[in-house]
XYZ file of C-alpha atoms in Angstrom:
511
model
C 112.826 93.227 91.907
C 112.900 96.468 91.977
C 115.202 96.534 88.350
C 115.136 100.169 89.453
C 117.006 101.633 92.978
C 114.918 104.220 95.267
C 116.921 106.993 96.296
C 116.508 107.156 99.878
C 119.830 105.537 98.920
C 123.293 104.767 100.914
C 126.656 106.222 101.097
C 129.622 105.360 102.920
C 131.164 107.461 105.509
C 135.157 107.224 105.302
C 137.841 109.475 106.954
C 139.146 112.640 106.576
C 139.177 115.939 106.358
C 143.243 117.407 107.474
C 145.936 115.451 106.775
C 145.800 114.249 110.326
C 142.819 114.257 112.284
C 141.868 112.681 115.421
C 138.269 110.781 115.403
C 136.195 110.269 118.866
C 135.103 106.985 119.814
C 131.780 107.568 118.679
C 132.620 107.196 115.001
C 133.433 104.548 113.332
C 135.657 105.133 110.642
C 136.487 103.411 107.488
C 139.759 104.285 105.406
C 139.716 105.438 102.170
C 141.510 103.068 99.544
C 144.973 104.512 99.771
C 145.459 105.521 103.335
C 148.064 104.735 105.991
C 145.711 103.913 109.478
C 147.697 103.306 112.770
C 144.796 102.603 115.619
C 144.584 100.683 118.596
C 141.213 98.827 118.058
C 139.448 97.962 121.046
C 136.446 95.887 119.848
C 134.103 93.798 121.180
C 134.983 90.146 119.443
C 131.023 89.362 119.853
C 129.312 92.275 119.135
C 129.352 94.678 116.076
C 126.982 97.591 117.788
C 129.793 98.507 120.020
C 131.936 100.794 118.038
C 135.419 100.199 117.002
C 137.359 102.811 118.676
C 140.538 104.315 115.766
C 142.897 106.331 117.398
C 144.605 108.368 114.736
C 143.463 108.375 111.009
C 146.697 109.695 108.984
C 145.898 110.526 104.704
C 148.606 110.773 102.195
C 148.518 113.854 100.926
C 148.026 112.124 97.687
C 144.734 111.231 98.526
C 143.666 114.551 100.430
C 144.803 118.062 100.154
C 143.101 120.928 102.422
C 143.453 122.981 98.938
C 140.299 123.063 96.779
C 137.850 121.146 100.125
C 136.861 124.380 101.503
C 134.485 125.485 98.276
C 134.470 122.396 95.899
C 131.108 123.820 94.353
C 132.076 123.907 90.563
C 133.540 122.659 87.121
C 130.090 123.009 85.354
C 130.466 126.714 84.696
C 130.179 127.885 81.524
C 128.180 124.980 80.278
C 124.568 127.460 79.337
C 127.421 128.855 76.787
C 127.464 125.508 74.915
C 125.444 124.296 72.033
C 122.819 121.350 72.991
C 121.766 119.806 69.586
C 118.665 119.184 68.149
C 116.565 115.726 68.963
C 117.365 113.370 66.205
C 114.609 111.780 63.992
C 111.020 112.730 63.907
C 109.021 113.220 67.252
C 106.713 110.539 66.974
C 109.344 107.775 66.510
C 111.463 108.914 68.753
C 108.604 108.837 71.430
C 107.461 105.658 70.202
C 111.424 104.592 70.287
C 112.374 105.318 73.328
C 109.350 106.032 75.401
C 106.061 104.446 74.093
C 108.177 100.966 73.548
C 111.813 101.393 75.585
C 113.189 97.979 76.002
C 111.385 97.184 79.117
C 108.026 97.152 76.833
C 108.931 95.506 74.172
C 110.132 92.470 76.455
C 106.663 92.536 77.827
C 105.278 92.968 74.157
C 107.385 90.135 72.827
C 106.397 87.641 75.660
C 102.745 88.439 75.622
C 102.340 88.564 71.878
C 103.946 85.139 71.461
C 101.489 83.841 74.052
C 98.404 85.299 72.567
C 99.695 83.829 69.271
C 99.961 80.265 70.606
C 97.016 80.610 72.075
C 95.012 81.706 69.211
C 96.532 78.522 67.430
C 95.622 76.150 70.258
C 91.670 77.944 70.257
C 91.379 77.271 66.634
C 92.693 73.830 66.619
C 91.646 72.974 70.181
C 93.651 70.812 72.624
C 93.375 68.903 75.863
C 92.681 70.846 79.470
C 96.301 69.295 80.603
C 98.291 71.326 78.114
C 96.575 74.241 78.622
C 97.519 73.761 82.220
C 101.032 73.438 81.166
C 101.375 76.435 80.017
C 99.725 78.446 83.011
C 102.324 77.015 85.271
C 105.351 77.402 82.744
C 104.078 81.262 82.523
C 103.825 81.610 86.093
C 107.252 79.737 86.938
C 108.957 82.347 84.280
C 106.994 85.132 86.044
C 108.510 84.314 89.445
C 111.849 83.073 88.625
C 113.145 85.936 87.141
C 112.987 88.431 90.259
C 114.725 85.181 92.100
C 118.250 87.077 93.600
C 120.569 84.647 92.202
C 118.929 84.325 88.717
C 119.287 88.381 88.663
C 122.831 88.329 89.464
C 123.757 85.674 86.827
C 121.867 87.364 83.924
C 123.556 90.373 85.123
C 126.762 88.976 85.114
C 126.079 86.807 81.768
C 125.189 90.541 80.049
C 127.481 92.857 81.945
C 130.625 90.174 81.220
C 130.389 91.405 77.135
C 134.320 92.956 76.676
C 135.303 96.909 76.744
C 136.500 96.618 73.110
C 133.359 95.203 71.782
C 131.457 97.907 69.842
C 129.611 100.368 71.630
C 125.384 99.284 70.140
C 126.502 95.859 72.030
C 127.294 97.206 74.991
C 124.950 99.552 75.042
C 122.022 96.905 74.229
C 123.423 94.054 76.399
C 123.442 96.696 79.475
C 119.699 97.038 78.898
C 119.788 93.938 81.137
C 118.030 95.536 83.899
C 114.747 96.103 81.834
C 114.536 92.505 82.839
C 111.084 93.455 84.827
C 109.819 93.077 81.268
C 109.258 89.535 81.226
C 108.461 89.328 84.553
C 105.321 91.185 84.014
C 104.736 89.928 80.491
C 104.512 86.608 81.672
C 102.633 86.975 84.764
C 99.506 89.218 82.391
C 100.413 86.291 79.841
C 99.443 83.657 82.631
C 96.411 85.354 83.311
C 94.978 84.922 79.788
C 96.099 81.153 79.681
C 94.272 81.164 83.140
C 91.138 82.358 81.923
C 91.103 80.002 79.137
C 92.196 76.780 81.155
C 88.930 77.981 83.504
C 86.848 78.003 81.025
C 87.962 74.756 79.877
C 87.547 72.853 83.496
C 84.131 74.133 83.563
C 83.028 72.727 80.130
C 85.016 69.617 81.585
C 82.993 69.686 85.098
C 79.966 69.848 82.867
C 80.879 66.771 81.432
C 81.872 64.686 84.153
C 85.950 64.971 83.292
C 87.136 67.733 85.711
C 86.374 67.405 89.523
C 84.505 70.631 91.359
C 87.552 70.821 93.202
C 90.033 71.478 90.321
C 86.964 74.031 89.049
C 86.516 75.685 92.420
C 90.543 76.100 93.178
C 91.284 77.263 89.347
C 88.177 79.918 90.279
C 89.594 81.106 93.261
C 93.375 81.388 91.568
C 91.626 83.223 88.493
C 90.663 86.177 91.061
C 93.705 85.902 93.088
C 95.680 86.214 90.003
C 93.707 89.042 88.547
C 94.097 91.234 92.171
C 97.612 91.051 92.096
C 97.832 92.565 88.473
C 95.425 95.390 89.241
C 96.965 96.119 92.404
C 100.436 96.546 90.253
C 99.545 98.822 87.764
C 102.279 101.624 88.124
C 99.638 104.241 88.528
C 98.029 102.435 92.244
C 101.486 101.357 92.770
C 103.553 104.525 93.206
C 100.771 105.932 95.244
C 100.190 102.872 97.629
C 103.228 101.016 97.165
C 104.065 99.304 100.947
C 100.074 98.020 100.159
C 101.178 96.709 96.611
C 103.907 94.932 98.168
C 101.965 93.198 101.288
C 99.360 92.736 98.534
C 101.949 91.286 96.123
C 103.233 89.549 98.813
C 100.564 87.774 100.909
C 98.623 87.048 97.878
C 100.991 85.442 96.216
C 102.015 82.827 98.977
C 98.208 81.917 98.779
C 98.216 81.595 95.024
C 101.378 79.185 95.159
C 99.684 76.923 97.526
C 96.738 76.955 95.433
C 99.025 75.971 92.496
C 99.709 73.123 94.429
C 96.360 72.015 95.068
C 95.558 72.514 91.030
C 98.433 70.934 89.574
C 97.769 67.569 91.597
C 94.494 67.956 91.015
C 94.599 68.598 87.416
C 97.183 65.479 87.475
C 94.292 63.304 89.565
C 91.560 64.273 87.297
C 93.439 63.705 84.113
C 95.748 60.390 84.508
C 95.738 56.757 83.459
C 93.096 55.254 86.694
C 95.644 52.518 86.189
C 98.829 54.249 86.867
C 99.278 55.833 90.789
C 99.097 59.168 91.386
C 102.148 59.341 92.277
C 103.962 58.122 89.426
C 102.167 60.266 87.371
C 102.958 63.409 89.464
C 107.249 61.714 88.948
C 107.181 62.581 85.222
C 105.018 65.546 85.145
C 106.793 69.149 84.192
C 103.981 71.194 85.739
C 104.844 69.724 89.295
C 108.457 69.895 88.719
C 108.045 73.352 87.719
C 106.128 74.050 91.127
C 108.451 72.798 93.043
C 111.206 74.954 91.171
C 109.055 78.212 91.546
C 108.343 77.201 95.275
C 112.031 77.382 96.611
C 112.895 80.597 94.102
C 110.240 82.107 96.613
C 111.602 80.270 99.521
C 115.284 81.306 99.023
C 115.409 84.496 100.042
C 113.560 84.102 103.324
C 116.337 80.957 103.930
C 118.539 84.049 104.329
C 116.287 86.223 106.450
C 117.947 87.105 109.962
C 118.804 89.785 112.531
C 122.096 91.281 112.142
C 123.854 93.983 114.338
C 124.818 97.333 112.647
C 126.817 100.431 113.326
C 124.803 103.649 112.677
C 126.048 106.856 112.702
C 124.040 110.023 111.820
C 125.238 112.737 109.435
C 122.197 114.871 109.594
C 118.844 115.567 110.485
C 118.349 114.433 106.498
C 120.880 111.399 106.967
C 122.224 108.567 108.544
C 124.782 105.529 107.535
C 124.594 102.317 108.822
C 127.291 99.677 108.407
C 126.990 95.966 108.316
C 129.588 93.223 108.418
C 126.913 90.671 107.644
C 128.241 89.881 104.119
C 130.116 91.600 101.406
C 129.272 93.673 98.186
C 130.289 94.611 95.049
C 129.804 98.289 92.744
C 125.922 98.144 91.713
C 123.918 96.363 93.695
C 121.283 96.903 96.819
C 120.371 95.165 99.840
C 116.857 94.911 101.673
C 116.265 95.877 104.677
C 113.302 95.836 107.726
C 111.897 96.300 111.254
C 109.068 94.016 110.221
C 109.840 91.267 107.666
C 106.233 89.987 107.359
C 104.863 93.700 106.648
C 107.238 96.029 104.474
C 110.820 96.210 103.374
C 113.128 98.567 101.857
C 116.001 98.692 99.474
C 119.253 100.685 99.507
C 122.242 100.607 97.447
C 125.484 99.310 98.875
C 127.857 100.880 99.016
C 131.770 98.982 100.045
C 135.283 100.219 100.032
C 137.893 98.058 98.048
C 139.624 96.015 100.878
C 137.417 96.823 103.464
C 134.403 94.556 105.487
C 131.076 94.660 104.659
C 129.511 97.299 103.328
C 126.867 100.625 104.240
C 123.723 102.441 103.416
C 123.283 105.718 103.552
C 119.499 106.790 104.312
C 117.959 109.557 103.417
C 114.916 111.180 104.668
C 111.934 110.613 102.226
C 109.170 108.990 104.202
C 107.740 108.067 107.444
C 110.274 104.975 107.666
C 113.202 106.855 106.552
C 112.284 109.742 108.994
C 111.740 107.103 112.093
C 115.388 105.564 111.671
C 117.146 108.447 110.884
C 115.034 109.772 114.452
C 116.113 106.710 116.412
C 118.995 104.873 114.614
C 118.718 101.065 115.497
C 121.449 99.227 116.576
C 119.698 95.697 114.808
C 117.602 95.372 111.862
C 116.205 92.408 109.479
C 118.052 91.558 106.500
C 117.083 88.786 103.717
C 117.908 87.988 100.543
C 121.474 88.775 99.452
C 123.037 91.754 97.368
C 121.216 92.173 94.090
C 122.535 93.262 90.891
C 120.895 97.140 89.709
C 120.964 99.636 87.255
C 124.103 100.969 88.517
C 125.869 97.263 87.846
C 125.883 98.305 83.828
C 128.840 100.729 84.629
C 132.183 98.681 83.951
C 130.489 97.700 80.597
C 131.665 101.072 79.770
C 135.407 102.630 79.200
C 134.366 106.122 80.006
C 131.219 106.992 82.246
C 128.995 110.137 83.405
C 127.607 109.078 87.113
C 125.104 111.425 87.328
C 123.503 112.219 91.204
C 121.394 114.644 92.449
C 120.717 114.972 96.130
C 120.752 111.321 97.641
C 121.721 109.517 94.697
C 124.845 109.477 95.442
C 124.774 107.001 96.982
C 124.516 104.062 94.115
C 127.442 106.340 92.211
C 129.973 106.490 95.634
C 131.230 102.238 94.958
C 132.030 102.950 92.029
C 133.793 106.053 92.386
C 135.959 104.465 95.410
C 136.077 101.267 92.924
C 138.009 103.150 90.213
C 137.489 100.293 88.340
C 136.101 102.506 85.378
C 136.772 105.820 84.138
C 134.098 108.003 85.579
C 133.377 111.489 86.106
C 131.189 112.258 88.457
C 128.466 115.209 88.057
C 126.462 115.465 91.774
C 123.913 118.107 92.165
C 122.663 118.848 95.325
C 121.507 121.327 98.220
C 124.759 121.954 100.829
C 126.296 118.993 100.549
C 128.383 119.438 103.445
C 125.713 119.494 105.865
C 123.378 117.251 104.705
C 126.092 114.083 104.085
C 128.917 115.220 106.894
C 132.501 116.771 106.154
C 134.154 113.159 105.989
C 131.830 111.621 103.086
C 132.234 114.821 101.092
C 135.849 114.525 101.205
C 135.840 111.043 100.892
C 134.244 111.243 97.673
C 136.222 114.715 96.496
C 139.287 111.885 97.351
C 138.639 109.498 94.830
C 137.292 112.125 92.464
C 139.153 115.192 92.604
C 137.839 116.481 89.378
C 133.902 115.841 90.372
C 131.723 118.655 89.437
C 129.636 119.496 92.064
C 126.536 122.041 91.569
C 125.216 123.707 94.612
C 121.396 124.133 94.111
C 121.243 126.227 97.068
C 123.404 128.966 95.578
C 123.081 128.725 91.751
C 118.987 127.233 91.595
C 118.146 123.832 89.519
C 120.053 123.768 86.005
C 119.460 122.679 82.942
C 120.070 119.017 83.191
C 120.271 117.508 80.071
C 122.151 120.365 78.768
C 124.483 120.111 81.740
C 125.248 116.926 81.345
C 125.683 116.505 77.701
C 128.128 119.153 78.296
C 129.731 117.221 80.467
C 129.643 114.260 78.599
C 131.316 115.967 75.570
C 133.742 117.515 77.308
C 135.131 114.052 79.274
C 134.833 112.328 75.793
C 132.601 109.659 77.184
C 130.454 106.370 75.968
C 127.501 106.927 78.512
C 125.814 108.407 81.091
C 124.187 106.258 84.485
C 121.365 108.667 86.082
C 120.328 108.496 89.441
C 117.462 110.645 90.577
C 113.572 111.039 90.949
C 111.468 109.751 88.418
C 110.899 112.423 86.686
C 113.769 114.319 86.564
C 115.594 110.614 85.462
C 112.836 110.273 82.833
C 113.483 113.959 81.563
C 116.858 113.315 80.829
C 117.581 109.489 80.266
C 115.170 110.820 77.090
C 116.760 114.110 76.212
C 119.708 112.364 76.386
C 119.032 109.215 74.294
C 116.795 111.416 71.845
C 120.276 113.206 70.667
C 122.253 109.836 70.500
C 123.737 109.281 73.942
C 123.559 106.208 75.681
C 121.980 107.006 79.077
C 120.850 104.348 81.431
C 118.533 105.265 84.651
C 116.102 103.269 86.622
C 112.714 102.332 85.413
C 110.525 101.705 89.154
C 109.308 98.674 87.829
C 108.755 97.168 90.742
């Protein structure tokens, strides 16, 4: 799971432009926290494609004044005049710090060293073929359970719960949570070395009449099945041919689960007491228990996999929202979304408004997919799973945030800028806003942050990021910064950032 969010991201659209403003059937409006909405609502009871129709939208002029919406471009100026400081310590710790081994590395490290330790132990001393099996399945059953939805969201909500008034290295480490990917990985290349050695082990065993050719042939055909899906996931294949990596991922892995099946009852036939039934064996054994575990984590997102009618509305020829009253959402999380569950799947942020239904995406135009429904906006599409904790979900840790957007990444910072649950300032660099996300998201986020800075790439060219926003950090007297951009330009400055001692958090596309 993706830890990481892509940025053909999601906004919601709200109201409201004039202090009174009449909106056509077409549009489906929701009202910003705050507002006064008289409407006569003429909605179908059964079906959520046919637009709600709102009459009148009326905002307080608390939350919207005409002053200051006509050119919002600004609040960064003067920030080339400010001093960025040196990069604290020497150059190659701090790249071994925080690039070479950033948290999500040294989770993998520590998981895969421990393993090749025991391992080394159990080679020198030797052991039975069982317990090396053991340990295969308890690698692979860590591997897969934590991506499992649920098991996200409580580890996010376990290390995201730490208080406000704690000090700031705990919160900073405990929001580190989404590096979680770490173990995921370390375990599954840690299973693969266990996996190797059990192999070898079954063959010495079929050589001596103790393992069956079955058990040899199925742990074989794992072994390769196991080694494909690592290859295929290196990050360099992956970012290139990543809908592949994910059928690959995917497909492959159902087939290697059933195969875990056949091995572990095998393994258990092969292995037991001839006195004692199969079956009672199988009762007490933790490898089977664990399979069965690992088996519905798979299955429990599908359980939720269905069809669900949505309201889209286009912004642009670069954009369109879609709203869904399937479920409900909180600040930090993303949903996944398809025309063809079996084949590929996407993931946007979600993006709710306190007190409102449901919740929307905003899609941007980044691909062939993105390009197709922002073309020919459906009025159904596949959902499964349910709303899973991101990188964005480590912002109420903080008293005082940076949310930090360029272009499309907005979207992940607009919940929690309608939330107001934290202190944030909100820095969003982009090419004409206006016309790329509409006139009523603009001012719905200008709303609930009347002091955003907004930079107009169009006009003034790209900026110096980092310096940007550490001048933005200093000035709002803040405890961290949340990123959310490309890859690179996230890389660039979540390290610029960190490398002069403040805490900056963006995703990691480890997944």
């Amino acid at each position: 799971m993706p830890s990481s969010l892509p940025l053909n991201s999601l906004v919601l659209t709200t109201t409201a432009k004039m202090s009174s403003i009449t909106v056509p059937p077409a549009a489906v409006v929701i009202p910003l926290p705050g507002t006064i909405t008289s409407h006569s609502a003429s909605s179908s009871s059964d079906s959520l494609g046919k637009k709600d129709k709102f009459d009148d939208v009326v905002i307080t002029a608390e939350a919207v004044s005409e002053d200051g919406l006509e050119d919002i471009d600004g609040g960064w100026e003067g920030y080339m005049d400010s001093e960025l400081p040196d990069k604290g310590e020497r150059k190659l710790f701090r790249n071994l710090r925080h690039q070479i081994l950033n948290i999500y590395r040294r989770l993998f490290s520590v998981v895969f060293l421990a393993n090749l330790g025991v391992l080394i132990g159990v080679a020198v001393k030797g052991t039975d073929t069982p317990y090396i099996g053991k340990v295969v399945i308890a690698n692979i059953f860590t591997a897969v359970l934590i991506r499992e939805e649920h098991v996200v969201n409580t580890l996010f909500y376990i290390f995201t719960s730490v208080p406000r008034s704690w000090p700031l290295w705990i919160r900073v480490l405990t929001a580190r949570v989404y590096s979680l990917g770490g173990i995921h990985s370390g375990s599954a290349v840690a299973a693969l070395m266990w996996l190797i050695f059990f192999t070898v082990k079954v063959s010495i065993d079929l050589h001596r009449h103790i393992a069956s050719v079955a058990l040899a042939i199925v742990s074989y055909i794992i072994l390769a099945f196991v080694m494909m899906i690592i290859a295929l996931a290196m990050p360099a294949w992956r970012r290139i041919h990543h809908d592949k990596f994910e059928m690959v991922h995917r497909f492959l892995g159902w087939t290697v689960t059933g195969l875990v099946w056949a091995q572990v009852t095998l393994l258990i036939r092969d292995y037991k007491d001839p006195s004692v039934p199969l079956h009672v064996v199988m009762r007490k054994s933790a490898p089977f228990w664990l399979v069965v575990i690992l088996t519905a984590s798979i299955a429990s997102s599908w359980v939720h996999l269905r069809k669900v009618k949505i309201v889209p509305e286009l912004l642009s020829n670069h954009a369109v929202r879609i709203h869904y009253e399937y479920s409900s959402a909180i600040p930090g999380t993303f949903s996944r979304v398809s025309y063809s569950p079996l084949t590929e799947w996407h993931s946007f942020a979600t993006i709710a408004v306190p007190g409102q239904k449901g919740f929307d995406h905003i899609i941007s135009r980044v691909g062939d997919w993105t390009s197709k429904t922002i073309a020919n906006p459906p009025n159904e599409i596949w959902v499964r799973g349910i709303p899973t904790a991101g990188i964005m979900n480590v912002v109420p840790l903080f008293n005082r945030v940076i949310l930090v957007a360029t272009g499309s990444g907005i979207a992940p910072c607009a919940p929690h800028v309608f939330a107001k649950k934290t202190n944030t300032k909100l820095l969003w660099t982009s090419r004409n806003i206006r016309k790329t996300y509409g006139d009523r998201f603009v001012d719905a986020i200008m709303a609930a942050a009347p002091d955003a800075i907004i930079y107009d790439t169009d006009a003034h060219g790209k900026p110096d990021m980092v310096k940007l926003i550490h001048h933005v950090y200093k000035e709002f007297d803040a405890e961290a910064v949340c990123v959310i951009s490309n890859q690179p330009l996230t890389q660039k400055v979540v390290y610029g950032l960190m490398s002069r001692g403040v805490p900056a958090f963006g995703a990691i596309w480890d997944s």
